[in-house]
Amino acid sequence: LNQNFILSASFFKGDTAFKPRDLEFRATGVWNINFLHAEENGVVNVDVRQGVSRTRDFASMEELFLEYHFGDLSPNYDFISTRLGIQSFVSDFRGFVFIDNQLGARVFGNLGSNRQQFNAAYFRPFEKDTNSGLNRIFDTRDQNVAIVNYFFQDFLTLGYTVQGSVQYLHDGGGGHVDNNGFVVRPAIVGTPQTHTIDSVYLGITSDGHIGPLNINQAFYQVLGRDTRNPIAGKAQDLNAQMGALELSMDFDWLRPKFTFFWASGDDKPLDGRGRGFDSIIDN
């Protein structure tokens, strides 16, 4: 059983019917209560004396940001703005690599009468509460995320949007034991020692339609380095890929859909190259 209660407030200045607001402050608080019952000990807590049932609650801020409108770039209200604080962000159409509410700074806007949009963002992620998944807002982890993306609408044909992105992750690892006593980092596999990952995600994604065919596509190439992979027991150079494709077509009230997803694995986990794909945020 898992239940969230949400309270949100927003204050803004400006005429927003045709142009971006000049200034906005938004706060969203969440209180979570959850209950778990298992059939054996050692599931709800590492201490078997805690039994087979657990009730927890947790409160957090999932949004707490200030947005400021720097100015307009054209008579059609192409603009550039910034947003500072805890904010939601999705790095591509489906959030394959990064989708979360995190502490960060973001500059964004559009060009070409809103046919093109851009984002440049930096995030310093929070640790997450173990049972609710909400932010522990006074506890950041040794992780830095930087993302730049660019959207181009009506690319080659009307109704088809293409996005290119570069996403960088520095994960200092460190150690972490969750609220139920289980070791989260470093992973208890192979040689569990702290290690650092530096990786770059190069992505091309799309969403829209070409004629009657609806298309949603994504491909990512990941390059980087892991200072000590726990399974290999040594440093590895990262070289991994992910691909996704969804095709559909409308026939009156019927929409048949074909979906394909692929991520590279590692058939030689003990060598010096890491081929298994992983996202930045596991949401």
Coordinates of C-alpha atoms in Angstrom, one line a residue:
L1 CA 0.0 0.0 0.0
N2 CA 1.5 3.3 -1.1
Q3 CA -0.3 6.7 -1.0
N4 CA 0.9 10.3 -1.7
F5 CA -0.7 13.5 -0.5
I6 CA 0.3 16.6 -2.5
L7 CA 0.1 20.3 -1.7
S8 CA 1.3 22.8 -4.4
A9 CA 1.4 26.6 -4.6
S10 CA 2.5 28.9 -7.4
F11 CA 3.0 32.6 -7.6
F12 CA 3.8 34.4 -10.9
K13 CA 4.1 37.8 -12.5
G14 CA 3.4 38.7 -16.1
D15 CA 0.9 38.3 -18.9
T16 CA 0.9 34.7 -19.8
A17 CA -1.7 34.3 -22.6
F18 CA 0.8 34.9 -25.4
K19 CA 4.2 35.2 -23.8
P20 CA 6.2 33.5 -21.0
R21 CA 5.6 34.7 -17.5
D22 CA 8.2 37.2 -16.2
L23 CA 8.7 35.6 -12.8
E24 CA 7.4 32.4 -11.0
F25 CA 7.9 30.8 -7.7
R26 CA 6.5 27.3 -7.1
A27 CA 6.5 25.0 -4.2
T28 CA 5.1 21.4 -4.1
G29 CA 5.2 19.3 -0.9
V30 CA 4.5 15.6 -0.8
W31 CA 3.6 13.4 2.2
N32 CA 3.9 9.7 1.6
I33 CA 2.6 6.9 3.8
N34 CA 3.3 3.2 2.8
F35 CA 2.7 -0.2 4.3
L36 CA 4.4 -3.5 3.4
H37 CA 3.6 -7.0 4.5
A38 CA 5.9 -9.9 3.6
E39 CA 5.7 -13.6 4.1
E40 CA 9.1 -14.0 5.8
N41 CA 11.6 -12.1 7.9
G42 CA 14.5 -10.1 6.5
V43 CA 12.5 -8.5 3.8
V44 CA 11.1 -5.3 5.5
N45 CA 14.4 -4.8 7.4
V46 CA 17.8 -6.3 7.5
D47 CA 17.1 -7.0 11.2
V48 CA 14.9 -10.0 11.3
R49 CA 13.6 -9.0 14.7
Q50 CA 11.6 -6.2 12.9
G51 CA 9.1 -8.9 11.7
V52 CA 7.2 -9.1 8.4
S53 CA 5.3 -5.8 8.4
R54 CA 6.4 -2.2 8.0
T55 CA 4.6 1.1 8.1
R56 CA 6.5 4.3 7.2
D57 CA 5.8 7.9 6.3
F58 CA 7.9 10.6 4.9
A59 CA 7.5 14.2 3.8
S60 CA 9.5 16.1 1.2
M61 CA 9.6 19.0 -1.3
E62 CA 9.4 17.7 -4.9
E63 CA 9.3 21.3 -6.3
L64 CA 10.8 24.4 -4.9
F65 CA 12.1 26.7 -7.6
L66 CA 12.3 30.3 -8.9
E67 CA 11.9 30.9 -12.6
Y68 CA 13.0 34.2 -14.2
H69 CA 12.4 35.4 -17.8
F70 CA 15.6 37.0 -19.2
G71 CA 13.9 38.4 -22.3
D72 CA 12.4 37.8 -25.7
L73 CA 14.4 36.9 -28.7
S74 CA 11.9 37.8 -31.4
P75 CA 8.5 39.5 -32.0
N76 CA 6.9 36.0 -31.8
Y77 CA 8.0 35.7 -28.2
D78 CA 10.9 33.3 -28.7
F79 CA 12.5 33.7 -25.3
I80 CA 15.2 32.6 -22.9
S81 CA 14.5 31.9 -19.2
T82 CA 16.2 30.2 -16.2
R83 CA 14.9 28.0 -13.4
L84 CA 16.8 27.5 -10.1
G85 CA 15.9 25.0 -7.4
I86 CA 14.2 21.7 -7.1
Q87 CA 12.4 21.0 -10.4
S88 CA 11.2 18.3 -12.7
F89 CA 13.1 17.5 -15.9
V90 CA 12.8 14.9 -18.6
S91 CA 15.8 14.6 -20.9
D92 CA 14.0 13.1 -23.9
F93 CA 10.5 12.3 -25.1
R94 CA 10.2 9.1 -23.0
G95 CA 12.7 9.8 -20.2
F96 CA 14.9 6.9 -21.1
V97 CA 18.1 8.4 -19.5
F98 CA 17.0 11.1 -17.0
I99 CA 13.5 11.8 -15.6
D100 CA 13.2 13.1 -12.0
N101 CA 12.6 16.0 -9.6
Q102 CA 16.0 17.2 -8.6
L103 CA 18.0 20.2 -7.3
G104 CA 19.5 22.0 -10.3
A105 CA 19.9 25.1 -12.5
R106 CA 18.4 25.2 -16.0
V107 CA 18.5 27.7 -18.9
F108 CA 15.9 27.1 -21.5
G109 CA 14.0 28.8 -24.3
N110 CA 13.0 28.6 -27.9
L111 CA 13.8 29.9 -31.4
G112 CA 12.1 30.1 -34.8
S113 CA 8.6 30.9 -33.6
N114 CA 8.8 28.0 -31.2
R115 CA 9.8 25.5 -33.8
Q116 CA 13.1 25.0 -32.0
Q117 CA 13.6 24.5 -28.2
F118 CA 16.7 24.1 -26.1
N119 CA 17.8 23.2 -22.6
A120 CA 21.1 23.5 -20.7
A121 CA 20.8 22.1 -17.2
Y122 CA 22.9 21.0 -14.2
F123 CA 21.7 18.8 -11.4
R124 CA 23.1 17.8 -8.0
P125 CA 20.8 14.8 -7.2
F126 CA 19.4 14.1 -3.8
E127 CA 19.5 10.8 -2.0
K128 CA 16.1 9.2 -2.1
D129 CA 14.1 8.1 0.9
T130 CA 14.2 4.3 1.0
N131 CA 10.5 3.5 1.2
S132 CA 8.7 6.5 -0.5
G133 CA 11.3 7.3 -3.2
L134 CA 11.0 11.0 -2.3
N135 CA 13.9 13.5 -2.1
R136 CA 15.9 13.7 1.1
I137 CA 16.4 17.4 0.6
F138 CA 19.2 17.9 3.1
D139 CA 21.2 15.0 1.7
T140 CA 22.8 15.3 -1.7
R141 CA 24.9 12.4 -3.1
D142 CA 28.3 12.7 -4.8
Q143 CA 26.8 12.9 -8.3
N144 CA 26.8 15.6 -10.9
V145 CA 24.6 15.6 -14.0
A146 CA 24.9 18.0 -16.9
I147 CA 22.4 17.9 -19.9
V148 CA 22.2 19.9 -23.1
N149 CA 19.4 19.1 -25.6
Y150 CA 17.9 20.7 -28.7
F151 CA 14.5 20.1 -30.3
F152 CA 13.8 20.8 -34.0
Q153 CA 10.1 20.6 -34.9
D154 CA 8.9 19.9 -38.5
F155 CA 12.2 18.3 -39.3
L156 CA 12.2 17.4 -43.0
T157 CA 8.4 17.1 -42.9
L158 CA 5.6 18.6 -41.0
G159 CA 4.7 17.0 -37.7
Y160 CA 8.0 15.3 -37.0
T161 CA 10.3 16.5 -34.2
V162 CA 13.9 15.4 -33.8
Q163 CA 16.0 16.0 -30.6
G164 CA 19.7 15.7 -30.1
S165 CA 21.2 15.6 -26.6
V166 CA 24.5 15.3 -24.7
Q167 CA 24.2 14.1 -21.1
Y168 CA 27.1 13.8 -18.7
L169 CA 27.3 11.9 -15.5
H170 CA 29.9 12.0 -12.8
D171 CA 29.0 9.5 -10.0
G172 CA 31.5 9.5 -7.1
G173 CA 29.9 6.4 -5.7
G174 CA 30.6 6.4 -2.0
G175 CA 28.8 4.3 0.5
H176 CA 25.1 4.3 1.4
V177 CA 23.0 2.1 3.7
D178 CA 19.2 2.6 3.3
N179 CA 16.7 3.2 6.1
N180 CA 16.0 -0.5 6.3
G181 CA 19.6 -1.4 7.0
F182 CA 20.4 -2.8 3.5
V183 CA 23.6 -1.8 1.8
V184 CA 22.9 0.1 -1.4
R185 CA 26.3 1.4 -2.4
P186 CA 28.7 -0.1 -3.3
A187 CA 26.6 -2.9 -4.8
I188 CA 27.1 -6.2 -3.0
V189 CA 28.3 -8.1 -6.0
G190 CA 31.8 -9.2 -7.1
T191 CA 34.3 -7.0 -5.2
P192 CA 32.2 -4.4 -3.4
Q193 CA 34.5 -1.4 -3.3
T194 CA 33.6 2.3 -3.9
H195 CA 34.4 3.5 -7.4
T196 CA 33.7 6.4 -9.7
I197 CA 31.9 6.5 -13.0
D198 CA 32.3 9.3 -15.6
S199 CA 30.1 8.8 -18.7
V200 CA 28.7 10.7 -21.6
Y201 CA 25.4 9.8 -23.3
L202 CA 25.1 10.9 -26.9
G203 CA 21.5 10.7 -28.0
I204 CA 19.2 11.2 -31.0
T205 CA 15.5 10.8 -30.5
S206 CA 12.4 11.7 -32.4
D207 CA 8.6 11.9 -31.9
G208 CA 5.8 12.7 -34.3
H209 CA 4.5 11.4 -37.6
I210 CA 5.6 11.1 -41.2
G211 CA 2.4 11.0 -43.2
P212 CA 0.0 8.6 -41.5
L213 CA 2.8 6.7 -39.7
N214 CA 3.4 7.7 -36.0
I215 CA 7.1 7.3 -35.0
N216 CA 8.8 7.5 -31.6
Q217 CA 12.5 6.6 -31.8
A218 CA 15.6 6.8 -29.6
F219 CA 19.2 5.8 -29.8
Y220 CA 22.0 6.4 -27.3
Q221 CA 25.7 5.8 -27.4
V222 CA 27.5 5.8 -24.0
L223 CA 31.2 6.4 -23.6
G224 CA 33.2 6.8 -20.4
R225 CA 35.1 5.1 -17.6
D226 CA 34.5 3.1 -14.4
T227 CA 37.5 3.3 -12.1
R228 CA 36.7 -0.1 -10.6
N229 CA 33.9 -2.3 -11.9
P230 CA 32.9 -4.6 -9.0
I231 CA 32.4 -7.7 -11.2
A232 CA 35.6 -7.2 -13.3
G233 CA 37.5 -6.1 -10.2
K234 CA 39.4 -3.5 -12.2
A235 CA 38.8 -0.3 -14.3
Q236 CA 36.8 -0.5 -17.4
D237 CA 36.2 1.7 -20.5
L238 CA 32.5 2.1 -21.1
N239 CA 31.0 1.5 -24.6
A240 CA 27.3 0.8 -24.5
Q241 CA 24.2 1.4 -26.6
M242 CA 20.4 1.6 -26.3
G243 CA 17.8 1.7 -29.1
A244 CA 14.0 2.0 -29.0
L245 CA 11.4 2.2 -31.7
E246 CA 7.6 2.6 -31.6
L247 CA 5.5 2.6 -34.8
S248 CA 1.7 3.0 -34.9
M249 CA -1.0 4.0 -37.4
D250 CA -4.6 5.2 -36.9
F251 CA -7.5 3.4 -38.6
D252 CA -10.6 5.3 -37.4
W253 CA -10.9 4.1 -33.7
L254 CA -8.1 1.5 -34.0
R255 CA -4.4 2.1 -33.4
P256 CA -2.2 -0.9 -33.9
K257 CA 1.2 -0.4 -32.4
F258 CA 4.6 -2.1 -32.8
T259 CA 7.2 -1.5 -30.0
F260 CA 10.9 -2.6 -30.0
F261 CA 13.5 -2.0 -27.2
W262 CA 17.1 -3.1 -27.1
A263 CA 20.0 -2.4 -24.7
S264 CA 23.5 -3.8 -25.0
G265 CA 24.7 -6.3 -22.5
D266 CA 28.2 -7.6 -21.6
D267 CA 29.1 -11.1 -22.5
K268 CA 32.7 -10.6 -21.2
P269 CA 32.2 -9.0 -17.8
L270 CA 35.8 -9.6 -16.7
D271 CA 37.6 -7.7 -19.4
G272 CA 38.5 -4.0 -19.6
R273 CA 35.4 -2.8 -21.4
G274 CA 32.0 -2.3 -19.9
R275 CA 29.3 -2.9 -22.5
G276 CA 26.1 -3.1 -20.4
F277 CA 23.8 -0.1 -20.8
D278 CA 22.4 1.8 -17.7
S279 CA 20.5 5.0 -17.4
I280 CA 21.5 8.0 -15.2
I281 CA 18.2 7.9 -13.2
D282 CA 16.5 4.5 -12.8
N283 CA 13.0 6.0 -12.8

